[in-house]
Coordinates of C-alpha atoms and ligand atoms in Angstrom, one line a residue:
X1 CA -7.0 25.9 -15.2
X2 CA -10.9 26.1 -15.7
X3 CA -12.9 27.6 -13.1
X4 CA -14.9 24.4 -13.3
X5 CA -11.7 22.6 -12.3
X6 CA -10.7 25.3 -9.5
X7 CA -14.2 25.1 -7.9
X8 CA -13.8 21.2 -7.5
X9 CA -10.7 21.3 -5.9
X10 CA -11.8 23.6 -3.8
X11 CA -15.3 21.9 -2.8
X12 CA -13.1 18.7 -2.6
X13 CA -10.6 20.2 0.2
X14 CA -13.5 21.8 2.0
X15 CA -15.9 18.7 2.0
X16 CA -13.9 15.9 1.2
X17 CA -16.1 14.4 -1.4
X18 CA -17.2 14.3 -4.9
X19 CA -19.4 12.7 -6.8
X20 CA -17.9 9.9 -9.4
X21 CA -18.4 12.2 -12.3
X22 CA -16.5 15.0 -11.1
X23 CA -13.4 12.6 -9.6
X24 CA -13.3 12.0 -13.7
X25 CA -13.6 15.3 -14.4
X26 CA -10.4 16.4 -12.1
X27 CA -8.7 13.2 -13.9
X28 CA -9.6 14.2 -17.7
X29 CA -8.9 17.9 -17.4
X30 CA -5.9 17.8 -15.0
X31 CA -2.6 20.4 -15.7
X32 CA 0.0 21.4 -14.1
X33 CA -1.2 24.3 -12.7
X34 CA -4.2 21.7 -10.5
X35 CA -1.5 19.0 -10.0
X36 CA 0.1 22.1 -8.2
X37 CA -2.5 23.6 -5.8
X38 CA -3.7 20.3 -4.9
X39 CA -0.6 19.3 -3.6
X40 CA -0.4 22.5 -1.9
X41 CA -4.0 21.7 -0.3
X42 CA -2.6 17.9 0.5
X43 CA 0.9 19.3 2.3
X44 CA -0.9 21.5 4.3
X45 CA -3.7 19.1 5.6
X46 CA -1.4 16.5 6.3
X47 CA 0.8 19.2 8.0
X48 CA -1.8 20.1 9.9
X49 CA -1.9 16.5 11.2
X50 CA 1.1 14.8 11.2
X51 CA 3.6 17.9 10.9
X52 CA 6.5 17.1 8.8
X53 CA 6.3 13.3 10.2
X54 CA 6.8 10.8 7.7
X55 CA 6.6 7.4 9.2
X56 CA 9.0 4.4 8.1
X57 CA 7.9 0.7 8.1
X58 CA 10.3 -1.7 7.8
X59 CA 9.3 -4.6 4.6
X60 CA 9.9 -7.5 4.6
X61 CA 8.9 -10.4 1.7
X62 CA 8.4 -13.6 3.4
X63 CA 7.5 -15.5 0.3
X64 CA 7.3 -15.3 -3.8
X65 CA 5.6 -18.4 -4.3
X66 CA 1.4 -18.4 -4.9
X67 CA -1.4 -20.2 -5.5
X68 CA -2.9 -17.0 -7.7
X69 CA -2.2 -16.5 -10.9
X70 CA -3.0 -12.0 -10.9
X71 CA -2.5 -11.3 -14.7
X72 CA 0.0 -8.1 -13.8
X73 CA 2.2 -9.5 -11.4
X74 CA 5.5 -11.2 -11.9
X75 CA 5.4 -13.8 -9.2
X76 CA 2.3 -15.2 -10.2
X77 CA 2.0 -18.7 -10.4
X78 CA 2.6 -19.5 -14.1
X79 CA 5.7 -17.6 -14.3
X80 CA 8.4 -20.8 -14.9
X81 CA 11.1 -17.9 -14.5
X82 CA 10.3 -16.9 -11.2
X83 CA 12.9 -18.5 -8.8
X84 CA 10.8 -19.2 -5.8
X85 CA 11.7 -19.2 -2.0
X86 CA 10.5 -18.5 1.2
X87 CA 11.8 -17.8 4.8
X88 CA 11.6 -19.9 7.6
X89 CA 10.4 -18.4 10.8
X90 CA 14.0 -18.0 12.2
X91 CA 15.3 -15.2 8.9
X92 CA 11.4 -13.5 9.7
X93 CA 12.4 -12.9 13.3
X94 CA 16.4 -12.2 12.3
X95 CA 15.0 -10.0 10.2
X96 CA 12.8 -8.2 12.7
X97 CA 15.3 -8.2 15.4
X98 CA 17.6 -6.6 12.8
X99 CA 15.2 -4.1 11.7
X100 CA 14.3 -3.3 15.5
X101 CA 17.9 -2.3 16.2
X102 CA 18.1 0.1 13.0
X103 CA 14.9 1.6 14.7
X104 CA 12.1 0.5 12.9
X105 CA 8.9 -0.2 15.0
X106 CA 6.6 -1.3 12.5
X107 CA 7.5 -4.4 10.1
X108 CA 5.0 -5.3 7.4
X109 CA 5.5 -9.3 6.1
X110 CA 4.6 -9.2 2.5
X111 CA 4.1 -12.2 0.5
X112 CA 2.4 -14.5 -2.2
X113 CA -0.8 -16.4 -1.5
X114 CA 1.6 -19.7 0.3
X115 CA -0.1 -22.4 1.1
X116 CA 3.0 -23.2 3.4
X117 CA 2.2 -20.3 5.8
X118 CA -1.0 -21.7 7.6
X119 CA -2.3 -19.9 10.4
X120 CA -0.3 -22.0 13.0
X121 CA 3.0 -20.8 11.3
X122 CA 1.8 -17.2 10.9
X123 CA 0.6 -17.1 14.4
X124 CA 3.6 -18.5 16.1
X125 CA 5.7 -15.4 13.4
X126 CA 3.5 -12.7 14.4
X127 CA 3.1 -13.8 18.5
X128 CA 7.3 -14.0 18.1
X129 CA 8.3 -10.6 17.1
X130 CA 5.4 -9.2 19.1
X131 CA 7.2 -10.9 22.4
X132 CA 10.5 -9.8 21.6
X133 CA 9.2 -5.9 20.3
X134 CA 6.0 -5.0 22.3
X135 CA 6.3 -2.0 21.5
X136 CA 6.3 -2.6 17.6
X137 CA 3.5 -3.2 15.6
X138 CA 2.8 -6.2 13.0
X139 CA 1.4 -5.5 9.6
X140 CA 0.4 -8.3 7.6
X141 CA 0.0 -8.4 3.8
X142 CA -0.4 -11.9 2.9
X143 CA -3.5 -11.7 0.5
X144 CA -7.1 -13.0 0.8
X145 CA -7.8 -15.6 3.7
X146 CA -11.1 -16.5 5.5
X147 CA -12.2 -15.3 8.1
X148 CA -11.1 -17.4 10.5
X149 CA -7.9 -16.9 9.9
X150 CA -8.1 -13.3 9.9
X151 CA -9.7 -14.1 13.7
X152 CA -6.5 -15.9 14.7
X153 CA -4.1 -13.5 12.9
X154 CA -5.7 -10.9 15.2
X155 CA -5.6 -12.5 18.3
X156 CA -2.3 -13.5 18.1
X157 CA -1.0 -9.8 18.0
X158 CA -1.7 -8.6 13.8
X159 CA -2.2 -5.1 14.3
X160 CA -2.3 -4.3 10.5
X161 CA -3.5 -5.4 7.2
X162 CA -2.7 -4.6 3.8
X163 CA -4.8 -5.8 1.2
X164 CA -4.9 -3.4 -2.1
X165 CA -8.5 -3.6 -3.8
X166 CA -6.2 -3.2 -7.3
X167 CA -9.7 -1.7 -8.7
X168 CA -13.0 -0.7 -7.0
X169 CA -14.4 -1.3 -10.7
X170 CA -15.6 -4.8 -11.1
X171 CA -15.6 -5.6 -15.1
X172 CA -11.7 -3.6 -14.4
X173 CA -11.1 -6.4 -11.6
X174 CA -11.7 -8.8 -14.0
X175 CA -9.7 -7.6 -16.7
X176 CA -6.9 -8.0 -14.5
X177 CA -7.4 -11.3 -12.8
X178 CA -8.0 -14.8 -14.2
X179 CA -11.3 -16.0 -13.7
X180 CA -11.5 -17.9 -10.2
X181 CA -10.4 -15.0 -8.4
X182 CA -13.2 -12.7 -7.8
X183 CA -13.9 -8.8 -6.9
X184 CA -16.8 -9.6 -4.3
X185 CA -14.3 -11.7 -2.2
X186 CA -11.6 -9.3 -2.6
X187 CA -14.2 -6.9 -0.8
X188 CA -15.7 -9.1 1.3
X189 CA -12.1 -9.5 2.7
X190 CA -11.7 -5.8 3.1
X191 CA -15.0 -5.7 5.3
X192 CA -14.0 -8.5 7.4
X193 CA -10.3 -7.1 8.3
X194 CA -12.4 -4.0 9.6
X195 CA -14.5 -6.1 11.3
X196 CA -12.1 -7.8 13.6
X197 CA -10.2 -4.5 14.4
X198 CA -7.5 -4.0 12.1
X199 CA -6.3 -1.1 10.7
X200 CA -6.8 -1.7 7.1
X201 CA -5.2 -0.5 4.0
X202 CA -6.9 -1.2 0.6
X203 CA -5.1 0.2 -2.7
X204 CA -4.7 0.4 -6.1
X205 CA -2.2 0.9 -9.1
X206 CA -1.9 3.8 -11.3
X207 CA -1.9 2.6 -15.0
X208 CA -3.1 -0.6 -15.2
X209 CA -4.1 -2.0 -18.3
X210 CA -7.4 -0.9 -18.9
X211 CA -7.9 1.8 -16.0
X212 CA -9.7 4.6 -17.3
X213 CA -10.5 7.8 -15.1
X214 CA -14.2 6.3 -15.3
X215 CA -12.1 3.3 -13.1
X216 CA -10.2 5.6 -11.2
X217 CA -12.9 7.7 -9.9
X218 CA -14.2 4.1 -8.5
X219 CA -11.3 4.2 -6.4
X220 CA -11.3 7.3 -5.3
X221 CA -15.0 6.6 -4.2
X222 CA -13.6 3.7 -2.1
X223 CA -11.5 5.6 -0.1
X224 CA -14.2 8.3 0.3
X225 CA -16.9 5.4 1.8
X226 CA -14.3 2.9 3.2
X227 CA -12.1 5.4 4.8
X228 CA -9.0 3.3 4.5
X229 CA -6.3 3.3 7.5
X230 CA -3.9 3.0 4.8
X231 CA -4.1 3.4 1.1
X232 CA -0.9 1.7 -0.9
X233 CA -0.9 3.3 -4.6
X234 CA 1.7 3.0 -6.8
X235 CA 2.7 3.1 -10.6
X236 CA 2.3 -0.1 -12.4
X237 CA 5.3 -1.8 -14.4
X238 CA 5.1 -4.0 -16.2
X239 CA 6.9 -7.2 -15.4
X240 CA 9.0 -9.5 -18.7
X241 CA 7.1 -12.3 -17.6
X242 CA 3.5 -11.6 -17.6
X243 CA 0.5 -11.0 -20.1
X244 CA 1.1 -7.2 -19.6
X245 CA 4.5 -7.4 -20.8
X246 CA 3.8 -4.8 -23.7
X247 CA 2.1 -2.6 -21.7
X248 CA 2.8 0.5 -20.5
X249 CA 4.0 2.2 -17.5
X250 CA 1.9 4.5 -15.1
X251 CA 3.3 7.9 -14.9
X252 CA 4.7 9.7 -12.2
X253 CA 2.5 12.6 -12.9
X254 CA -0.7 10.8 -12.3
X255 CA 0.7 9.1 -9.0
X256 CA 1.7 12.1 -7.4
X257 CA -1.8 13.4 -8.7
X258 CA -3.9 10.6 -7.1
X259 CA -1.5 10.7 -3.8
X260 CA -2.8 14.8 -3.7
X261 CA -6.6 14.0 -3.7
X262 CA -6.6 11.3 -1.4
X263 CA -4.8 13.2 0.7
X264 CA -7.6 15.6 0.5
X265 CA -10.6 12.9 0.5
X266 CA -9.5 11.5 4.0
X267 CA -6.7 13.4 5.7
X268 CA -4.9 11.3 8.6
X269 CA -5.0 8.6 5.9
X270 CA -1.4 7.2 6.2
X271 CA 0.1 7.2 2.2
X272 CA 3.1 5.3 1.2
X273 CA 5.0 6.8 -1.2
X274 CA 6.4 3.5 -2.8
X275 CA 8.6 1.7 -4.4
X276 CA 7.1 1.3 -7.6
X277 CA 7.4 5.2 -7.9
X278 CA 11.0 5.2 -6.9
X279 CA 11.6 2.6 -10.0
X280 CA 10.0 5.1 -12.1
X281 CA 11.7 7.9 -11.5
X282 CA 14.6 8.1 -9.3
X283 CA 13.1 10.8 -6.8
X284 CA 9.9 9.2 -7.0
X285 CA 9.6 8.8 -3.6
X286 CA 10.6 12.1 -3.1
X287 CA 8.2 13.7 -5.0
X288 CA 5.5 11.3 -3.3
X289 CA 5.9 12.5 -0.1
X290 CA 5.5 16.7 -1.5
X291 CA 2.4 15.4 -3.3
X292 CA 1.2 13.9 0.5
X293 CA 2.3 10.7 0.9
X294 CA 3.7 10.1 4.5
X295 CA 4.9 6.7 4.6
X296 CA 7.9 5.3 3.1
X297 CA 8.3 0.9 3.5
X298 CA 12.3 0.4 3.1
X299 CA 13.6 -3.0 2.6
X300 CA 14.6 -5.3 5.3
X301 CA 14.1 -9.1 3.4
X302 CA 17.6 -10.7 3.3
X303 CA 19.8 -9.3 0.6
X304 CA 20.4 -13.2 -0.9
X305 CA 16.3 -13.2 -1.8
X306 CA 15.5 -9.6 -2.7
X307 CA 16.2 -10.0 -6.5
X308 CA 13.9 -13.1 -6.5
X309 CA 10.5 -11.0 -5.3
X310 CA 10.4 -9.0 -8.4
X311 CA 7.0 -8.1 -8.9
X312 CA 7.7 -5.7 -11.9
X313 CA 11.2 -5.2 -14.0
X314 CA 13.8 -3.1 -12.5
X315 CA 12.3 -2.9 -9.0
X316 CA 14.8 -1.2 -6.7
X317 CA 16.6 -1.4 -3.4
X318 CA 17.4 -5.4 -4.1
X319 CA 21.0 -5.2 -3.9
X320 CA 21.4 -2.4 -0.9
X321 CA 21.6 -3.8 3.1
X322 CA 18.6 -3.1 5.5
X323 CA 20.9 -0.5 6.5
X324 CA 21.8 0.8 3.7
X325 CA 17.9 1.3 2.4
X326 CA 17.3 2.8 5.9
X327 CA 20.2 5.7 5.2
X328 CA 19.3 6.6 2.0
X329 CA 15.4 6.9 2.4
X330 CA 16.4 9.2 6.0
X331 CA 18.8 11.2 3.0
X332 CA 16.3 11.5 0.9
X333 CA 13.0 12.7 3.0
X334 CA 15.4 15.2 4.9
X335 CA 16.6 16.8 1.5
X336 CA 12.9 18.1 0.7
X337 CA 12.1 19.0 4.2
X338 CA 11.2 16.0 6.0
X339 CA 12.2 13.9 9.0
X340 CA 11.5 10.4 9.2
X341 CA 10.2 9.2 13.2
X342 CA 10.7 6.1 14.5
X343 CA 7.3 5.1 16.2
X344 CA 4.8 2.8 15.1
X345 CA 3.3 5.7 13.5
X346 CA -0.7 4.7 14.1
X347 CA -3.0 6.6 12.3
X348 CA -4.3 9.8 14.1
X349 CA -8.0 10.3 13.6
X350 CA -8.6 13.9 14.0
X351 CA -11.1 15.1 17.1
X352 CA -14.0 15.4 14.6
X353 CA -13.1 12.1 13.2
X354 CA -13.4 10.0 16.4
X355 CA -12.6 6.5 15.7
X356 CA -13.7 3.3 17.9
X357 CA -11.1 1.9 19.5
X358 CA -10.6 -1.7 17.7
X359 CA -11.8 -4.5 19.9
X360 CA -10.2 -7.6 20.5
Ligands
SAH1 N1 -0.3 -11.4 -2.2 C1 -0.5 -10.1 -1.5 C2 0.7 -9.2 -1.8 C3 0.7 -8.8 -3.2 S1 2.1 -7.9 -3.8 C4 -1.8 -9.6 -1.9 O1 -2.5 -10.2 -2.7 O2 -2.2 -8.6 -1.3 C5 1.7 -6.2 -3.3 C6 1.1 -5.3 -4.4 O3 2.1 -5.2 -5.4 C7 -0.1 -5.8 -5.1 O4 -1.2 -5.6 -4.3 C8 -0.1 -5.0 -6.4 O5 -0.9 -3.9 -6.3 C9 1.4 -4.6 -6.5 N2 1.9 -5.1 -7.8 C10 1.9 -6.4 -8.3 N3 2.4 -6.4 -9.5 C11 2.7 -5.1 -9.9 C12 3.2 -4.5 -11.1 N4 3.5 -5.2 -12.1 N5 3.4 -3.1 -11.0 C13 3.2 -2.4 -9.9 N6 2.7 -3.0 -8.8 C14 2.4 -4.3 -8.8

């Protein structure tokens, strides 16, 4: 490794910034050797924090059908092939009262943009499983809404929101969306979720048609000025049914790369390792989690709809019981040295990092 590239890394784990041309720089000239003692940097930061913690949410995909038609993704709306469904209010709560007694005490509802879920609906969800879990907390990651109904979302109990930027880069945003979706709404959303007291997770996938370490470093520079609660990034697939069908993978390599230095750029951040890298490679997640992720989303939807919210090819854990997905992720953090907890697992802002408390 270059001295130039040593001297970052370490000006990056002792400040916790770089400028956009040396994020690049640690992109373009990255080896083996860097990918190495940045994860050894990350590891022990988060150590430092979290010990050897890694938090488990418990996910579950309310709906594949939306109104957007994201040029990547393999529910979007023009995909005849997608079998479409979505769960009544009854299978969210079953689910949550299923995941409750496997010990999960966060549950993230993931879905399309549905027209079907107004704010009524999602309110009446959300208030539900908060009534019958107080102790749980709700993570929503439903896609852009207005601000209004981010307001009632909160007030009725939301403690979370997930909404992955895709790319902080706005001729890249547009590469990868059709026209009447737009990157200043995107962000705009991202502010507004702050606003109203949320913890907020923005994100982005590694790969994507087009991304280029000039895009990248972008990203990185988001989490740097946006300081993220959560920051979702995962390998993109492509998916047999969409405009990127040709297109490659994201690697592995890079994931667990990008996972390191964000690690390093905001410490407590909490870092899924997902499961787009466990389709990737099968110890994906594994190798996440030593690169310093934290955070691993097993998969409580109902078996009978699992196969049917297939955002890429080959996605995993769709034939396995909430249970079953549960067992093995608890297997697998514990065989490279980690123990999965059981509480809601909020983000802990270090002393020098005091954080308002979010008003309601
Ligand atoms: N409708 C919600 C949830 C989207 S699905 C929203 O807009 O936020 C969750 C995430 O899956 C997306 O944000 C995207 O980053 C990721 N995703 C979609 N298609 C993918 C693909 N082909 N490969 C990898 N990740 C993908």
């Amino acid at each position: 490794m270059t001295d130039k590239l040593r001297g970052l890394i370490e000006t990056l784990a002792e400040r916790h910034s770089l400028s956009l041309e040396d994020y690049a720089y640690l992109i373009d000239h990255r080896c083996g050797e860097a990918a190495e003692l940045l994860a050894d940097l990350a590891v022990r930061v988060r150590q430092e924090i979290y010990g050897n913690a890694v938090f488990t949410r418990g996910l579950i995909e309310i709906s594949n059908i939306c109104k957007n038609d994201c040029l990547y993704c393999g529910i979007r709306r023009s995909n005849p092939n997608c079998d479409r469904y979505r769960l009544t209010k009854e299978q969210i709560w079953a689910c949550a009262d299923e995941g409750y007694g496997l010990g999960f005490r966060t549950f993230v509802l993931q879905g399309g943009e549905d027209a079907y879920f107004t704010d009524e609906l999602l309110c009446e969800i959300v208030g539900g499983i908060k009534q019958a879990h107080p102790d749980c907390a709700v993570t929503l990651s439903m896609g852009e809404r207005g601000y209004e109904s981010y307001r009632r979302l909160r007030r009725a109990g939301t403690d979370r929101y997930l909404l992955r930027h895709e790319t902080a880069d706005r001729v890249h945003y547009e590469k990868l969306h059709p026209a009447e979706m737009s990157f200043d709404r995107r962000m705009q959303c991202l502010r507004e979720l702050r606003e109203l007291g949320y913890q907020v997770g923005c994100g982005f996938m590694v790969g994507s048609p087009h991304q280029t370490s000039g895009t990248l470093a972008r990203d990185l520079k988001l989490v740097e000025t946006f300081q993220p609660d959560m920051c979702g990034i995962g390998p993109f697939i492509p998916h047999k049914d969409t405009p990127f069908r040709a297109e490659p993978a994201g690697s592995v390599e890079l994931t667990c790369y990008l996972l390191s230095i964000i690690r390093l750029i905001h410490p407590p951040v909490l870092l899924p390792s997902t499961t787009a890298l466990g389709t990737i490679d099968p110890l994906g997640r594994e190798k996440g989690v030593r690169a310093g992720a934290n955070v691993v989303m097993p998969n409580l939807s109902p078996v009978s709809v699992r196969k049917k919210y297939e955002l890429y090819d080959n996605k995993i854990c769709t034939g396995e019981e909430s249970a079953q997905c549960k067992d093995c992720l608890n297997q697998r953090m514990r065989s490279v040295g980690y123990e999965i907890v059981t509480d809601r697992g909020d983000i802990r802002a270090r002393p020098q990092n005091f954080r308002k408390a979010p008003q309601m």
